[in-house]
mmCIF file of C-alpha atoms in Angstrom:
data_model
loop_
_atom_site.group_PDB
_atom_site.id
_atom_site.type_symbol
_atom_site.label_atom_id
_atom_site.label_comp_id
_atom_site.label_asym_id
_atom_site.label_seq_id
_atom_site.Cartn_x
_atom_site.Cartn_y
_atom_site.Cartn_z
ATOM 1 C CA MET K 11 0.091 -0.185 0.120
ATOM 2 C CA LYS K 12 1.602 3.458 -1.203
ATOM 3 C CA LEU K 13 1.227 6.082 1.349
ATOM 4 C CA SER K 14 0.581 9.832 0.258
ATOM 5 C CA LYS K 15 3.610 12.284 0.660
ATOM 6 C CA GLY K 16 1.275 14.295 3.164
ATOM 7 C CA ARG K 17 1.456 10.936 5.273
ATOM 8 C CA LEU K 18 5.024 10.395 4.999
ATOM 9 C CA LYS K 19 5.727 14.274 6.122
ATOM 10 C CA LYS K 20 3.698 13.366 9.417
ATOM 11 C CA LEU K 21 5.394 10.576 10.199
ATOM 12 C CA GLY K 22 8.741 12.019 9.938
ATOM 13 C CA GLN K 23 7.703 14.608 11.812
ATOM 14 C CA ASN K 24 6.356 12.049 14.557
ATOM 15 C CA ARG K 25 9.845 10.670 14.296
ATOM 16 C CA ASN K 26 11.939 13.684 14.948
ATOM 17 C CA ASN K 27 9.498 14.424 18.006
ATOM 18 C CA ASP K 28 10.140 10.909 19.544
ATOM 19 C CA LEU K 29 13.925 11.191 19.141
ATOM 20 C CA LYS K 30 13.713 14.623 20.821
ATOM 21 C CA GLU K 31 11.728 13.203 23.769
ATOM 22 C CA MET K 32 14.568 10.174 23.919
ATOM 23 C CA ASP K 33 17.070 13.070 24.214
ATOM 24 C CA PHE K 34 15.271 15.020 26.651
ATOM 25 C CA LYS K 35 14.578 11.518 28.934
ATOM 26 C CA MET K 36 18.549 10.646 28.380
ATOM 27 C CA ASN K 37 19.641 13.996 29.731
ATOM 28 C CA LYS K 38 17.072 13.653 32.478
ATOM 29 C CA LEU K 39 18.252 10.171 33.215
ATOM 30 C CA LEU K 40 22.048 11.185 33.319
ATOM 31 C CA LYS K 41 21.222 14.104 35.771
ATOM 32 C CA LYS K 42 19.474 11.589 37.842
ATOM 33 C CA MET K 43 22.866 9.120 37.533
ATOM 34 C CA MET K 44 24.977 12.170 38.242
ATOM 35 C CA VAL K 45 23.187 13.325 41.522
ATOM 36 C CA ALA K 46 23.035 9.659 42.756
ATOM 37 C CA LEU K 47 26.738 9.312 42.276
ATOM 38 C CA LEU K 48 27.639 12.444 43.844
ATOM 39 C CA SER K 49 25.357 11.578 46.837
ATOM 40 C CA LEU K 50 26.929 8.434 47.151
ATOM 41 C CA GLY K 51 30.325 10.048 46.802
ATOM 42 C CA LEU K 52 29.215 12.414 49.818
ATOM 43 C CA ALA K 53 28.243 9.440 52.059
ATOM 44 C CA GLN K 54 31.360 7.629 51.572
ATOM 45 C CA ALA K 55 33.394 10.874 52.413
ATOM 46 C CA VAL K 56 31.136 11.219 55.269
ATOM 47 C CA LEU K 57 31.947 7.678 56.269
ATOM 48 C CA ALA K 58 35.490 8.029 55.762
ATOM 49 C CA ASP K 59 35.480 11.369 57.962
ATOM 50 C CA ASP K 60 33.912 9.051 60.395
ATOM 51 C CA VAL K 61 36.641 6.635 60.265
ATOM 52 C CA LEU K 62 39.586 8.943 60.681
ATOM 53 C CA ASP K 63 37.605 10.686 63.581
ATOM 54 C CA PHE K 64 37.418 7.318 65.257
ATOM 55 C CA LYS K 65 41.263 6.522 64.731
ATOM 56 C CA LYS K 66 42.162 10.086 65.987
ATOM 57 C CA THR K 67 39.707 9.404 69.054
ATOM 58 C CA LEU K 68 41.224 5.930 69.682
ATOM 59 C CA GLN K 69 44.879 7.338 69.713
ATOM 60 C CA VAL K 70 43.781 9.881 72.669
ATOM 61 C CA ALA K 71 41.434 7.739 74.315
ATOM 62 C CA GLU K 72 44.589 5.096 74.713
ATOM 63 C CA GLN K 73 46.380 7.740 76.335
ATOM 64 C CA GLY K 74 44.059 7.702 79.152
ATOM 65 C CA ASN K 75 42.072 11.165 77.786
ATOM 66 C CA ALA K 76 38.388 10.842 79.745
ATOM 67 C CA GLN K 77 36.599 12.582 77.032
ATOM 68 C CA ALA K 78 38.158 10.974 74.406
ATOM 69 C CA GLN K 79 36.946 7.624 76.078
ATOM 70 C CA PHE K 80 33.888 8.700 76.646
ATOM 71 C CA SER K 81 33.690 9.573 73.155
ATOM 72 C CA LEU K 82 35.038 6.483 71.832
ATOM 73 C CA GLY K 83 32.469 4.432 73.750
ATOM 74 C CA LYS K 84 29.453 6.780 72.069
ATOM 75 C CA MET K 85 31.258 5.912 68.769
ATOM 76 C CA TYR K 86 31.043 2.426 69.522
ATOM 77 C CA TYR K 87 27.245 2.451 70.831
ATOM 78 C CA GLU K 88 26.311 4.318 68.037
ATOM 79 C CA GLY K 89 28.342 2.642 65.315
ATOM 80 C CA GLN K 90 29.825 5.709 64.142
ATOM 81 C CA GLY K 91 33.086 5.306 62.042
ATOM 82 C CA VAL K 92 33.249 1.620 63.318
ATOM 83 C CA ARG K 93 31.188 -1.425 63.846
ATOM 84 C CA GLN K 94 28.469 -0.910 66.432
ATOM 85 C CA ASP K 95 29.303 -2.904 69.661
ATOM 86 C CA TYR K 96 27.893 -2.526 72.975
ATOM 87 C CA ALA K 97 30.540 -4.394 75.018
ATOM 88 C CA GLU K 98 33.589 -2.292 73.790
ATOM 89 C CA ALA K 99 31.005 1.003 74.253
ATOM 90 C CA ALA K 100 30.778 -0.203 77.943
ATOM 91 C CA ARG K 101 34.354 -1.165 78.203
ATOM 92 C CA TRP K 102 35.446 2.659 77.191
ATOM 93 C CA TYR K 103 32.591 4.274 79.032
ATOM 94 C CA LEU K 104 34.026 2.063 82.486
ATOM 95 C CA LYS K 105 37.470 3.872 81.668
ATOM 96 C CA ALA K 106 36.046 7.604 81.404
ATOM 97 C CA ALA K 107 33.447 6.966 84.529
ATOM 98 C CA GLU K 108 36.518 5.451 86.761
ATOM 99 C CA GLN K 109 38.251 9.094 85.679
ATOM 100 C CA GLY K 110 34.749 10.648 87.032
ATOM 101 C CA ASP K 111 33.318 11.685 83.810
ATOM 102 C CA PRO K 112 29.417 12.037 84.816
ATOM 103 C CA VAL K 113 27.973 11.266 81.465
ATOM 104 C CA ALA K 114 30.125 8.319 80.878
ATOM 105 C CA GLN K 115 28.851 7.259 84.451
ATOM 106 C CA ASN K 116 25.319 7.749 83.337
ATOM 107 C CA ASN K 117 25.924 5.815 80.070
ATOM 108 C CA LEU K 118 27.231 3.176 81.763
ATOM 109 C CA GLY K 119 24.363 2.861 84.026
ATOM 110 C CA VAL K 120 22.024 2.810 80.909
ATOM 111 C CA ALA K 121 23.865 -0.262 80.089
ATOM 112 C CA TYR K 122 23.586 -2.050 83.187
ATOM 113 C CA ALA K 123 20.074 -0.934 83.332
ATOM 114 C CA LYS K 124 19.356 -2.610 79.961
ATOM 115 C CA GLY K 125 22.094 -5.354 79.756
ATOM 116 C CA GLN K 126 23.828 -3.801 76.698
ATOM 117 C CA GLY K 127 27.412 -5.028 76.496
ATOM 118 C CA VAL K 128 27.075 -6.254 80.106
ATOM 119 C CA ARG K 129 25.287 -8.637 82.037
ATOM 120 C CA GLN K 130 21.829 -6.751 83.428
ATOM 121 C CA ASP K 131 22.748 -5.570 86.853
ATOM 122 C CA PRO K 132 20.327 -2.957 88.667
ATOM 123 C CA VAL K 133 22.310 -2.843 91.191
ATOM 124 C CA GLN K 134 25.475 -1.637 88.988
ATOM 125 C CA ALA K 135 23.293 0.847 87.106
ATOM 126 C CA GLU K 136 22.185 2.365 90.443
ATOM 127 C CA GLN K 137 25.532 3.080 91.815
ATOM 128 C CA TRP K 138 26.991 4.522 88.272
ATOM 129 C CA TYR K 139 23.884 6.868 88.169
ATOM 130 C CA ARG K 140 24.576 7.700 92.032
ATOM 131 C CA LYS K 141 28.283 8.855 90.845
ATOM 132 C CA ALA K 142 26.925 11.049 88.058
ATOM 133 C CA ALA K 143 23.782 12.375 89.986
ATOM 134 C CA GLU K 144 25.951 13.611 92.828
ATOM 135 C CA GLN K 145 27.915 15.487 90.189
ATOM 136 C CA GLY K 146 24.459 17.220 89.832
ATOM 137 C CA TYR K 147 24.169 15.642 86.063
ATOM 138 C CA ALA K 148 20.347 15.747 85.446
ATOM 139 C CA GLN K 149 19.847 12.804 83.493
ATOM 140 C CA ALA K 150 21.330 10.355 85.994
ATOM 141 C CA GLN K 151 19.327 12.275 88.831
ATOM 142 C CA TYR K 152 16.237 11.616 86.671
ATOM 143 C CA ASN K 153 17.406 8.014 86.208
ATOM 144 C CA LEU K 154 18.240 7.642 89.925
ATOM 145 C CA GLY K 155 14.724 8.594 90.751
ATOM 146 C CA VAL K 156 13.051 6.186 88.381
ATOM 147 C CA MET K 157 14.900 3.329 90.286
ATOM 148 C CA TYR K 158 13.871 4.555 93.536
ATOM 149 C CA ASP K 159 10.198 5.025 91.995
ATOM 150 C CA ASN K 160 10.138 1.313 90.676
ATOM 151 C CA GLY K 161 12.252 -0.289 93.274
ATOM 152 C CA ARG K 162 14.694 -1.746 90.989
ATOM 153 C CA GLY K 163 18.474 -1.775 92.256
ATOM 154 C CA VAL K 164 17.305 -0.038 95.559
ATOM 155 C CA ARG K 165 14.415 -0.550 97.767
ATOM 156 C CA GLN K 166 11.446 1.490 96.669
ATOM 157 C CA ASP K 167 11.218 4.843 98.323
ATOM 158 C CA TYR K 168 9.077 7.370 97.236
ATOM 159 C CA THR K 169 10.687 10.216 99.117
ATOM 160 C CA GLN K 170 14.082 9.352 97.694
ATOM 161 C CA ALA K 171 12.482 9.378 94.381
ATOM 162 C CA VAL K 172 10.762 12.935 94.890
ATOM 163 C CA GLN K 173 14.003 13.876 96.062
ATOM 164 C CA TRP K 174 16.154 12.995 92.730
ATOM 165 C CA PHE K 175 13.390 13.879 90.495
ATOM 166 C CA GLY K 176 13.301 17.232 92.016
ATOM 167 C CA LYS K 177 17.020 17.789 91.393
ATOM 168 C CA ALA K 178 16.521 16.723 87.655
ATOM 169 C CA ALA K 179 13.000 18.932 87.307
ATOM 170 C CA GLU K 180 14.921 21.896 88.653
ATOM 171 C CA GLN K 181 17.475 21.354 85.894
ATOM 172 C CA GLY K 182 14.805 21.269 83.291
ATOM 173 C CA ILE K 183 14.462 17.360 82.395
ATOM 174 C CA ALA K 184 10.652 17.366 81.282
ATOM 175 C CA GLN K 185 10.147 13.715 82.490
ATOM 176 C CA ALA K 186 11.188 14.483 86.049
ATOM 177 C CA GLN K 187 8.987 17.554 86.056
ATOM 178 C CA PHE K 188 6.224 15.367 84.834
ATOM 179 C CA ASN K 189 6.862 12.600 87.373
ATOM 180 C CA LEU K 190 7.228 15.149 90.312
ATOM 181 C CA GLY K 191 3.742 16.533 89.137
ATOM 182 C CA VAL K 192 2.228 12.755 89.704
ATOM 183 C CA MET K 193 4.226 12.548 93.034
ATOM 184 C CA TYR K 194 2.684 15.792 94.284
ATOM 185 C CA ALA K 195 -0.939 14.759 92.754
ATOM 186 C CA ASN K 196 -0.923 11.303 94.035
ATOM 187 C CA GLY K 197 0.653 12.293 97.452
ATOM 188 C CA GLN K 198 3.524 9.700 97.327
ATOM 189 C CA GLY K 199 6.730 10.726 99.018
ATOM 190 C CA VAL K 200 5.388 14.194 99.994
ATOM 191 C CA ARG K 201 2.080 15.429 101.248
ATOM 192 C CA GLN K 202 -0.720 15.405 98.501
ATOM 193 C CA ASP K 203 -0.419 18.793 96.937
ATOM 194 C CA ASP K 204 -2.869 19.806 93.716
ATOM 195 C CA ALA K 205 -1.119 23.153 93.533
ATOM 196 C CA GLN K 206 2.537 21.822 93.172
ATOM 197 C CA ALA K 207 1.070 19.351 90.679
ATOM 198 C CA VAL K 208 -0.049 22.004 88.613
ATOM 199 C CA GLN K 209 3.052 23.604 88.689
ATOM 200 C CA TRP K 210 5.197 20.937 87.500
ATOM 201 C CA PHE K 211 2.753 19.758 85.033
ATOM 202 C CA GLY K 212 2.775 22.934 83.779
ATOM 203 C CA LYS K 213 6.572 23.268 83.421
ATOM 204 C CA ALA K 214 6.639 20.025 81.497
ATOM 205 C CA ALA K 215 3.561 20.718 79.303
ATOM 206 C CA GLU K 216 5.344 23.980 78.512
ATOM 207 C CA GLN K 217 8.151 21.828 77.096
ATOM 208 C CA GLY K 218 5.983 19.730 75.037
ATOM 209 C CA HIS K 219 5.499 16.824 77.361
ATOM 210 C CA ALA K 220 1.948 15.503 76.260
ATOM 211 C CA GLN K 221 1.068 13.466 79.275
ATOM 212 C CA ALA K 222 1.862 16.439 81.532
ATOM 213 C CA GLN K 223 -0.574 18.593 78.939
ATOM 214 C CA PHE K 224 -3.269 16.115 79.385
ATOM 215 C CA ASN K 225 -2.767 16.138 83.242
ATOM 216 C CA LEU K 226 -2.939 19.822 83.018
ATOM 217 C CA GLY K 227 -6.042 19.675 81.189
ATOM 218 C CA VAL K 228 -7.916 17.291 83.463
ATOM 219 C CA MET K 229 -6.899 19.698 86.149
ATOM 220 C CA TYR K 230 -8.023 22.612 84.459
ATOM 221 C CA GLU K 231 -11.629 20.664 83.927
ATOM 222 C CA LYS K 232 -11.916 19.447 87.397
ATOM 223 C CA GLY K 233 -11.035 22.857 88.965
ATOM 224 C CA GLN K 234 -8.258 21.247 90.954
ATOM 225 C CA SER K 235 -6.020 24.137 92.758
ATOM 226 C CA VAL K 236 -6.804 26.149 89.560
ATOM 227 C CA ARG K 237 -10.203 27.817 88.576
ATOM 228 C CA LYS K 238 -12.057 25.665 86.034
ATOM 229 C CA ASP K 239 -11.618 26.967 82.674
ATOM 230 C CA TYR K 240 -12.925 24.982 79.634
ATOM 231 C CA VAL K 241 -10.997 27.102 77.462
ATOM 232 C CA GLU K 242 -7.661 26.234 78.952
ATOM 233 C CA VAL K 243 -8.840 22.397 79.055
ATOM 234 C CA VAL K 244 -9.192 22.295 75.721
ATOM 235 C CA LYS K 245 -6.154 24.265 74.568
ATOM 236 C CA TRP K 246 -4.223 21.637 76.565
ATOM 237 C CA TYR K 247 -6.226 18.780 75.483
ATOM 238 C CA ARG K 248 -5.746 19.989 72.063
ATOM 239 C CA LYS K 249 -1.788 20.065 72.366
ATOM 240 C CA ALA K 250 -1.334 16.469 73.758
ATOM 241 C CA ALA K 251 -4.134 15.405 71.250
ATOM 242 C CA GLU K 252 -1.969 16.520 68.427
ATOM 243 C CA GLN K 253 0.720 14.508 69.345
ATOM 244 C CA GLY K 254 -1.308 11.596 68.959
ATOM 245 C CA LEU K 255 -2.310 10.902 72.961
ATOM 246 C CA ALA K 256 -5.115 8.881 72.612
ATOM 247 C CA ASN K 257 -7.044 9.736 75.770
ATOM 248 C CA ALA K 258 -6.625 13.550 75.216
ATOM 249 C CA GLN K 259 -8.087 12.815 71.441
ATOM 250 C CA TYR K 260 -10.935 11.084 73.427
ATOM 251 C CA ASN K 261 -11.097 14.010 75.710
ATOM 252 C CA LEU K 262 -11.110 16.405 73.162
ATOM 253 C CA GLY K 263 -13.786 14.964 71.350
ATOM 254 C CA ASN K 264 -15.809 15.272 74.309
ATOM 255 C CA MET K 265 -15.250 18.669 74.614
ATOM 256 C CA TYR K 266 -16.749 19.258 70.848
ATOM 257 C CA ALA K 267 -19.295 16.885 71.274
ATOM 258 C CA ASN K 268 -20.708 18.616 74.635
ATOM 259 C CA GLY K 269 -19.933 22.323 73.561
ATOM 260 C CA GLN K 270 -17.468 22.969 76.441
ATOM 261 C CA GLY K 271 -14.721 25.619 75.564
ATOM 262 C CA VAL K 272 -15.591 25.353 71.860
ATOM 263 C CA ARG K 273 -18.424 25.793 69.809
ATOM 264 C CA GLN K 274 -20.481 22.165 69.583
ATOM 265 C CA ASP K 275 -19.196 20.279 66.700
ATOM 266 C CA TYR K 276 -20.282 16.906 66.304
ATOM 267 C CA ALA K 277 -18.065 16.501 63.025
ATOM 268 C CA GLN K 278 -15.015 17.515 64.835
ATOM 269 C CA ALA K 279 -16.198 15.152 68.045
ATOM 270 C CA GLU K 280 -16.135 12.383 65.583
ATOM 271 C CA GLN K 281 -12.980 13.247 64.033
ATOM 272 C CA TRP K 282 -11.128 13.477 67.281
ATOM 273 C CA TYR K 283 -13.141 10.228 68.653
ATOM 274 C CA ARG K 284 -11.982 8.464 65.579
ATOM 275 C CA LYS K 285 -8.386 9.114 66.018
ATOM 276 C CA ALA K 286 -8.686 7.708 69.785
ATOM 277 C CA ALA K 287 -10.514 5.000 68.351
ATOM 278 C CA GLU K 288 -7.971 3.531 65.860
ATOM 279 C CA GLN K 289 -5.451 3.586 68.533
ATOM 280 C CA GLY K 290 -7.485 1.120 70.689
ATOM 281 C CA PHE K 291 -9.319 3.559 73.131
ATOM 282 C CA ALA K 292 -12.363 1.490 74.131
ATOM 283 C CA GLN K 293 -14.470 4.611 75.117
ATOM 284 C CA ALA K 294 -13.708 6.137 72.173
ATOM 285 C CA GLN K 295 -14.645 3.376 70.081
ATOM 286 C CA PHE K 296 -17.839 2.964 71.995
ATOM 287 C CA ASN K 297 -18.518 6.962 71.416
ATOM 288 C CA LEU K 298 -17.944 6.665 67.917
ATOM 289 C CA GLY K 299 -20.281 3.642 67.837
ATOM 290 C CA ASN K 300 -23.030 5.910 69.480
ATOM 291 C CA MET K 301 -22.483 8.682 66.559
ATOM 292 C CA TYR K 302 -23.148 5.915 63.716
ATOM 293 C CA ALA K 303 -25.929 4.736 65.233
ATOM 294 C CA ASN K 304 -27.549 8.220 66.044
ATOM 295 C CA GLY K 305 -26.262 10.022 62.644
ATOM 296 C CA GLN K 306 -24.106 12.748 65.114
ATOM 297 C CA GLY K 307 -21.366 14.230 62.672
ATOM 298 C CA VAL K 308 -21.697 10.945 60.354
ATOM 299 C CA ARG K 309 -24.444 9.781 58.267
ATOM 300 C CA GLN K 310 -26.002 7.323 60.536
ATOM 301 C CA ASP K 311 -24.960 3.752 59.840
ATOM 302 C CA TYR K 312 -25.878 0.995 61.843
ATOM 303 C CA ALA K 313 -23.409 -1.493 60.554
ATOM 304 C CA GLN K 314 -20.706 0.836 61.339
ATOM 305 C CA ALA K 315 -22.074 1.459 64.793
ATOM 306 C CA VAL K 316 -22.092 -2.217 65.384
ATOM 307 C CA GLN K 317 -18.495 -2.428 63.859
ATOM 308 C CA TRP K 318 -17.074 0.150 66.623
ATOM 309 C CA PHE K 319 -19.249 -1.086 69.699
ATOM 310 C CA GLY K 320 -17.676 -4.613 68.775
ATOM 311 C CA LYS K 321 -14.435 -3.568 69.438
ATOM 312 C CA ALA K 322 -14.973 -1.664 72.432
ATOM 313 C CA ALA K 323 -17.089 -4.797 74.020
ATOM 314 C CA GLU K 324 -14.321 -6.974 72.844
ATOM 315 C CA GLN K 325 -11.988 -5.010 75.294
ATOM 316 C CA GLY K 326 -14.810 -5.120 78.119
ATOM 317 C CA LEU K 327 -16.307 -2.158 77.748
ATOM 318 C CA ALA K 328 -20.050 -2.940 79.434
ATOM 319 C CA ASN K 329 -21.989 0.010 77.953
ATOM 320 C CA ALA K 330 -20.517 -1.438 74.433
ATOM 321 C CA GLN K 331 -21.357 -5.000 75.116
ATOM 322 C CA TYR K 332 -25.168 -3.905 75.955
ATOM 323 C CA ASN K 333 -25.184 -1.596 72.956
ATOM 324 C CA LEU K 334 -24.361 -4.611 70.660
ATOM 325 C CA GLY K 335 -26.869 -6.847 72.651
ATOM 326 C CA VAL K 336 -29.464 -4.296 71.793
ATOM 327 C CA ALA K 337 -28.345 -4.376 67.905
ATOM 328 C CA TYR K 338 -28.621 -8.133 67.591
ATOM 329 C CA ALA K 339 -31.796 -8.064 69.389
ATOM 330 C CA ASN K 340 -33.195 -5.805 66.840
ATOM 331 C CA GLY K 341 -31.200 -6.599 64.100
ATOM 332 C CA GLN K 342 -29.704 -3.240 63.621
ATOM 333 C CA GLY K 343 -26.585 -3.362 61.514
ATOM 334 C CA VAL K 344 -26.682 -7.284 61.974
ATOM 335 C CA HIS K 345 -28.587 -10.098 60.868
ATOM 336 C CA GLN K 346 -31.193 -10.593 64.182
ATOM 337 C CA ASP K 347 -29.616 -13.251 66.117
ATOM 338 C CA LEU K 348 -31.246 -13.501 69.808
ATOM 339 C CA VAL K 349 -28.447 -16.349 71.121
ATOM 340 C CA GLN K 350 -25.824 -13.336 70.190
ATOM 341 C CA ALA K 351 -28.174 -10.819 71.925
ATOM 342 C CA GLU K 352 -28.296 -13.137 74.939
ATOM 343 C CA GLN K 353 -24.528 -13.612 75.103
ATOM 344 C CA TRP K 354 -23.289 -9.893 75.034
ATOM 345 C CA TYR K 355 -26.126 -8.886 77.830
ATOM 346 C CA ARG K 356 -24.822 -11.603 79.848
ATOM 347 C CA LYS K 357 -21.143 -10.266 79.530
ATOM 348 C CA ALA K 358 -22.417 -6.492 80.580
ATOM 349 C CA ALA K 359 -24.766 -8.193 83.316
ATOM 350 C CA GLU K 360 -21.963 -9.804 84.686
ATOM 351 C CA GLN K 361 -20.222 -6.370 85.236
ATOM 352 C CA GLU K 362 -23.349 -5.104 87.142
ATOM 353 C CA PHE K 363 -24.830 -2.893 84.159
ATOM 354 C CA ALA K 364 -28.519 -2.613 85.061
ATOM 355 C CA GLU K 365 -30.162 -2.204 82.089
ATOM 356 C CA ALA K 366 -28.586 -5.303 80.791
ATOM 357 C CA GLN K 367 -29.511 -7.250 83.793
ATOM 358 C CA TYR K 368 -33.045 -6.319 83.186
ATOM 359 C CA ASN K 369 -32.970 -7.171 79.301
ATOM 360 C CA LEU K 370 -31.721 -10.737 80.152
ATOM 361 C CA GLY K 371 -34.345 -10.777 82.510
ATOM 362 C CA VAL K 372 -36.770 -9.985 79.743
ATOM 363 C CA MET K 373 -35.096 -12.619 77.221
ATOM 364 C CA TYR K 374 -35.725 -15.278 80.343
ATOM 365 C CA ALA K 375 -39.235 -14.292 80.963
ATOM 366 C CA LYS K 376 -39.921 -14.535 77.125
ATOM 367 C CA GLY K 377 -38.064 -17.489 76.287
ATOM 368 C CA GLU K 378 -36.088 -15.652 73.578
ATOM 369 C CA GLY K 379 -32.765 -16.774 73.055
ATOM 370 C CA VAL K 380 -32.724 -18.848 76.072
ATOM 371 C CA ARG K 381 -35.454 -21.706 77.279
ATOM 372 C CA GLN K 382 -37.893 -19.797 79.222
ATOM 373 C CA ASN K 383 -37.563 -19.430 82.902
ATOM 374 C CA TYR K 384 -39.263 -17.239 85.132
ATOM 375 C CA LYS K 385 -37.176 -17.591 88.061
ATOM 376 C CA ILE K 386 -33.919 -17.084 86.518
ATOM 377 C CA ALA K 387 -36.011 -13.924 84.810
ATOM 378 C CA ASN K 388 -36.798 -12.864 88.536
ATOM 379 C CA GLU K 389 -33.126 -12.959 89.347
ATOM 380 C CA TRP K 390 -32.090 -10.697 86.605
ATOM 381 C CA PHE K 391 -34.580 -8.217 87.727
ATOM 382 C CA GLY K 392 -33.769 -8.276 91.266
ATOM 383 C CA LYS K 393 -30.057 -7.720 90.258
ATOM 384 C CA ALA K 394 -30.979 -4.499 87.852
ATOM 385 C CA CYS K 395 -33.215 -3.405 90.616
ATOM 386 C CA ASN K 396 -30.194 -3.652 92.986
ATOM 387 C CA ASN K 397 -28.143 -1.391 90.851
ATOM 388 C CA GLY K 398 -30.916 1.276 90.602
ATOM 389 C CA LEU K 399 -32.851 0.618 87.816
ATOM 390 C CA GLN K 400 -36.849 1.504 88.867
ATOM 391 C CA GLN K 401 -38.377 -0.766 85.946
ATOM 392 C CA GLY K 402 -36.154 -3.688 87.420
ATOM 393 C CA CYS K 403 -38.015 -3.105 90.894
ATOM 394 C CA ASP K 404 -41.230 -2.930 89.525
ATOM 395 C CA VAL K 405 -41.170 -6.028 87.653
ATOM 396 C CA TYR K 406 -39.231 -7.805 90.245
ATOM 397 C CA ARG K 407 -42.051 -6.516 92.589
ATOM 398 C CA VAL K 408 -44.591 -8.241 90.434
ATOM 399 C CA PHE K 409 -42.799 -11.384 90.129
ATOM 400 C CA ASN K 410 -42.493 -12.264 93.569
ATOM 401 C CA GLN K 411 -46.097 -11.584 93.901
ATOM 402 C CA ALA K 412 -46.392 -14.082 91.386
ATOM 403 C CA GLY K 413 -44.595 -16.596 93.249
ATOM 404 C CA TYR K 414 -41.368 -16.641 91.504
#
């Protein structure tokens, strides 16, 4: 078949365009290769510098220089310029520690505490932490406080824990400030003092300590030694929630759901509940289930509600077990299954959940999902009554009058 000249011309133009595109792609590929090679060269150069630094540090360390011995230990610990070797790290930390280097003493304590390069030995860990702590090294003071708090390597002593946390906290160690706040809040090793707890939680919170931010939010919400202030509550819950703390995410969801410190916003509540729920926070899973069941902040979806109730129920949350029982009893989001309903009601009932006890009584009275048994039904009505459900009391009275 012959092609027209116009067709040939068009094909020729396409070929030239293809060649130009190939040249462009080749140039782009070559540039990428050049960048990759350059990056590799730089990486090799950095590695070569690390090796050179290691050799120089080794020479000085072998001459007995404590700072060099510490640096060499750190190089072995981090695998900088040499293959990582915890045993060698501990050996060089020991040399520096015996010359009184507080950072080396602390690091040697960490090695003994974790069993890195040496046999795990909490007693040795405590001794080295103490040497560094007595020189004023803040991290060692905190570590020593932890040992007294937990009773590892020493006899548990909350008073000593408070003393060492206090020294580290005064030097700005956020975790020590938080721990000191907890000790004051709980009255461990000190007289219980919410004002002191607020002060130390505040210092740690200002440094971005998520759990301290959460605790500070709780204290503002309850008005513990501070004026109750929902705006402050939201502020601190949000800071902690944005760092991924599940209980803060859940509490922030509550603030949006209830319109406390913020304008009521179910969509925002749903988002924060979801973040906590996806981390396995049972109460958030339950609340998210309720939002799907009621269509708050999301489109009503009983199947989704059942899914989230199920997750919370599996973790033992009684109200979720009860709601799951209701879903199975009514066939909402699942196929109706009275046997499953009875099983979930029973789990909640055994946790003294009154509504579940009452519903279980109804199932026995009607013979739904179980064999009919008025006596057992009345026992469950009685339990519901004892747990404060008036409806249970009313039915219990009727059954008693009938001789059950």
